[in-house]
XYZ file of C-alpha atoms in Angstrom:
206
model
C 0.000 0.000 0.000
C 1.451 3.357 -0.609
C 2.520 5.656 1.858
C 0.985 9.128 1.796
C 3.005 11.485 3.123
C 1.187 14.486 5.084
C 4.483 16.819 4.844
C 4.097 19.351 1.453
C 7.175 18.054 -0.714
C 7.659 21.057 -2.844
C 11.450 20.901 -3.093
C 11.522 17.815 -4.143
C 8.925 18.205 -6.856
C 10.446 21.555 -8.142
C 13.779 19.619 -8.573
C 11.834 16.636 -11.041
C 10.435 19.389 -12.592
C 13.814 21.078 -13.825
C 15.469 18.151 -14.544
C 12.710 16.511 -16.490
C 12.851 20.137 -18.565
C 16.783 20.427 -18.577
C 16.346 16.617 -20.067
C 13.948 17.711 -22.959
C 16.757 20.731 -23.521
C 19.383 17.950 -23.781
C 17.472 15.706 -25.786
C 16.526 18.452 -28.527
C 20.630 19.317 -28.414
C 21.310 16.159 -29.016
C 18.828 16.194 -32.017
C 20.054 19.665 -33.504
C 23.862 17.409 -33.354
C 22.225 14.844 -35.418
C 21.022 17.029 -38.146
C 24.388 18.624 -38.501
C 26.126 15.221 -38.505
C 23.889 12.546 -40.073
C 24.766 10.484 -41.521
C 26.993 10.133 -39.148
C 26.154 10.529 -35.198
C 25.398 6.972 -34.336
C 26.105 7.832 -30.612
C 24.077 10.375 -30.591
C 21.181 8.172 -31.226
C 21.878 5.848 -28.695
C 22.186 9.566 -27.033
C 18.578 10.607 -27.491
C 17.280 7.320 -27.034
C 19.115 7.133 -23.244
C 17.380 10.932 -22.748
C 13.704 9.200 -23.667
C 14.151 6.456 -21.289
C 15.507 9.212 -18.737
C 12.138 11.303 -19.872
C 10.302 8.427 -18.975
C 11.925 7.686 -15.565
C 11.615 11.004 -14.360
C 7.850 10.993 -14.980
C 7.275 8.172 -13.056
C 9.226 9.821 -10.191
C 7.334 12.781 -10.066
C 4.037 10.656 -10.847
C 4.747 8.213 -7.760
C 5.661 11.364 -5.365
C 2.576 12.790 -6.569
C 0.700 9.487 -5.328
C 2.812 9.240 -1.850
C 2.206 12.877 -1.590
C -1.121 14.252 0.507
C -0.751 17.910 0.375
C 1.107 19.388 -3.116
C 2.289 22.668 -4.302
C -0.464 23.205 -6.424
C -4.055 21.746 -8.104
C -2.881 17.823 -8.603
C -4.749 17.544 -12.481
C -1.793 20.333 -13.564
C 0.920 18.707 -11.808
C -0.033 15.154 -13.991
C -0.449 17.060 -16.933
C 2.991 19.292 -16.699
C 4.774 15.938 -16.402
C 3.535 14.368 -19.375
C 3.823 17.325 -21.447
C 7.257 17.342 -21.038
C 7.810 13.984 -21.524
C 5.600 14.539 -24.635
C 8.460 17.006 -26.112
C 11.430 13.898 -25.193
C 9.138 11.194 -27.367
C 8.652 13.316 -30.178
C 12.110 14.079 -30.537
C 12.908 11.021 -29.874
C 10.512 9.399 -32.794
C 11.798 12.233 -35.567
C 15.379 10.855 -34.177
C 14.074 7.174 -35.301
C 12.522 8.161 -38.478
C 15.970 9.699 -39.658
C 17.294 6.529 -39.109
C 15.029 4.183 -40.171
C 13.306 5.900 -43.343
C 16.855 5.190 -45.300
C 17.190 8.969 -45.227
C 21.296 9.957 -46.830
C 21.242 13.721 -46.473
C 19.461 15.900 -43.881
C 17.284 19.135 -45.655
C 18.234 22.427 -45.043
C 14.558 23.321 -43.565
C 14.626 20.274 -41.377
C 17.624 21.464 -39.910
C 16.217 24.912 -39.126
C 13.236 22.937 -37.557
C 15.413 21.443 -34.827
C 16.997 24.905 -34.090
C 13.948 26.044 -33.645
C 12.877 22.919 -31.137
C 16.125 23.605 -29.050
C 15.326 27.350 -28.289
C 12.034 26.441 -27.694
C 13.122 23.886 -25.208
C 15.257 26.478 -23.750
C 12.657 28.959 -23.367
C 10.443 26.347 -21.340
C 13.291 25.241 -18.774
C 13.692 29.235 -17.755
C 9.345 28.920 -17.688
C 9.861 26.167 -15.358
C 12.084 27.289 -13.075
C 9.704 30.026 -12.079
C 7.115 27.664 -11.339
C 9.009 27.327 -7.902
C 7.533 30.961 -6.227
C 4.794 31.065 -9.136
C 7.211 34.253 -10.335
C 5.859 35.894 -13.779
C 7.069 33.737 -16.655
C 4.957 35.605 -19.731
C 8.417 36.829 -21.392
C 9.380 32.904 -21.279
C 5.691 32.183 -22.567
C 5.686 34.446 -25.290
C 9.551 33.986 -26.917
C 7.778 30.063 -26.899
C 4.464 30.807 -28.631
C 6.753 32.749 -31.278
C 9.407 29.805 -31.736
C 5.769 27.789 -32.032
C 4.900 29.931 -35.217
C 8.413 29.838 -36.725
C 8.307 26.412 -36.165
C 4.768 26.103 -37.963
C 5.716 28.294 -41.008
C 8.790 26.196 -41.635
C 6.925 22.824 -41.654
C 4.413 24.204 -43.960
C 6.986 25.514 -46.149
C 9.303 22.018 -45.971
C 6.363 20.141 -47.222
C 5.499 22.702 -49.786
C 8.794 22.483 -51.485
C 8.952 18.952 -50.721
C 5.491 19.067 -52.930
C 6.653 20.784 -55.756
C 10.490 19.540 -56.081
C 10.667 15.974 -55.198
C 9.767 13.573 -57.940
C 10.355 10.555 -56.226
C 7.015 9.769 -54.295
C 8.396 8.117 -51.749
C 10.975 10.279 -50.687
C 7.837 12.863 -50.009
C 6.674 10.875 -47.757
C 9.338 9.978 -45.820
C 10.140 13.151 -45.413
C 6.550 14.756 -44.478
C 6.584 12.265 -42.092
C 10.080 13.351 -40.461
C 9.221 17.646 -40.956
C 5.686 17.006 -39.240
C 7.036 14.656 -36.287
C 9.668 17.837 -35.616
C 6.769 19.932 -36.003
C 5.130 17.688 -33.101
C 8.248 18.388 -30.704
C 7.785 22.005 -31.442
C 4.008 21.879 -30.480
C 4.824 20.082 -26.841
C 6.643 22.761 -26.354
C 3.911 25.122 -26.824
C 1.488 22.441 -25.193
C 3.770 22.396 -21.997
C 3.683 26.302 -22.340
C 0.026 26.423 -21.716
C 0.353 24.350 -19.113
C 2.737 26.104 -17.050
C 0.795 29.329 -18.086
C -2.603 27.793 -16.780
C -0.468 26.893 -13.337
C 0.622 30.210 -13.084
C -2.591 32.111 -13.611
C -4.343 30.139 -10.746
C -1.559 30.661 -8.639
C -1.150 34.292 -8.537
């Protein structure tokens, strides 16, 4: 039976939080070193794939303290949900990381590259959101930098598969590829999922 603890554990939840968004940093770094290198970088798979099992792990950590835990920081539904949308950004990244791979891809696009960029500040932005969840300080410059990143990162995927449209003869090349620009366009949107999120914990907290 699990123990519930009646003592508010807010360090220790403050301190999953940050790592599990430091992780999803790391992970998209990792990801941005791929592009660059592939195809080349076959440590850096094993790299990202170590991160998404770390993603994972951390989850359940915060998940289980949640469970032990009788009196939290804040409402217990946002708590859930900020952990899995972080881990959200790690599997995406994780899965475009896999497609590369595995869709017998020989040269990384230009745009695709910019897409990863754009999922590493974005990352970036979200760790200095989450470490002002800790004091529920104002986080809207954070918020906002992210929402833009979010729309940079849209208008490049729509522009990668609109090229890849109307300059790639070979069918399935298109689709291996619209596959790989939309699942980096998926990391970019946990981003701007987790964002709302933290923004939603925030507002209520004030």
């Amino acid at each position: 039976m699990a123990r519930l603890s009646l003592v508010p554990q807010k360090r220790e939840f403050f301190v999953l939080y940050s790592r599990a968004a430091q992780n999803a940093v790391e992970i998209a770094r990792r990801l941005v070193e791929l592009l660059n290198e592939f195809p080349g970088g076959e440590g850096l798979l094993r790299d990202i794939k170590e991160l998404e099992h770390e993603g994972d792990r951390l989850t359940r950590e915060l998940v289980d303290l949640l469970n032990r835990t009788f009196v939290t920081p804040f409402d217990r539904d946002d708590m859930y949900e900020l952990a899995s949308a972080l881990d959200d950004i790690c599997d995406h990244s994780d899965e475009a990381a896999g497609n590369i791979a595995g869709y017998g891809v020989t040269e990384i696009r230009p745009s695709a590259k910019q897409q990863g960029e754009v999922i590493l500040r974005a990352t970036e932005k979200l760790s200095e959101a989450v470490e002002r969840v800790d004091g529920f300080k104002d986080a809207d410059r954070q918020l906002h930098e992210l929402r833009e990143l979010e729309d940079e990162g849209d208008r490049l995927n729509r522009e990668a598969v609109s090229n890849l449209f109307r300059t790639e003869p070979d069918a399935i090349v298109i689709i291996r590829w619209k596959d790989i620009h939309e699942q980096l366009e998926e990391a970019v949107d946990a981003c701007e999922n987790a964002a709302d999120v933290l923004e939603a914990i925030l507002v209520k907290n004030r």
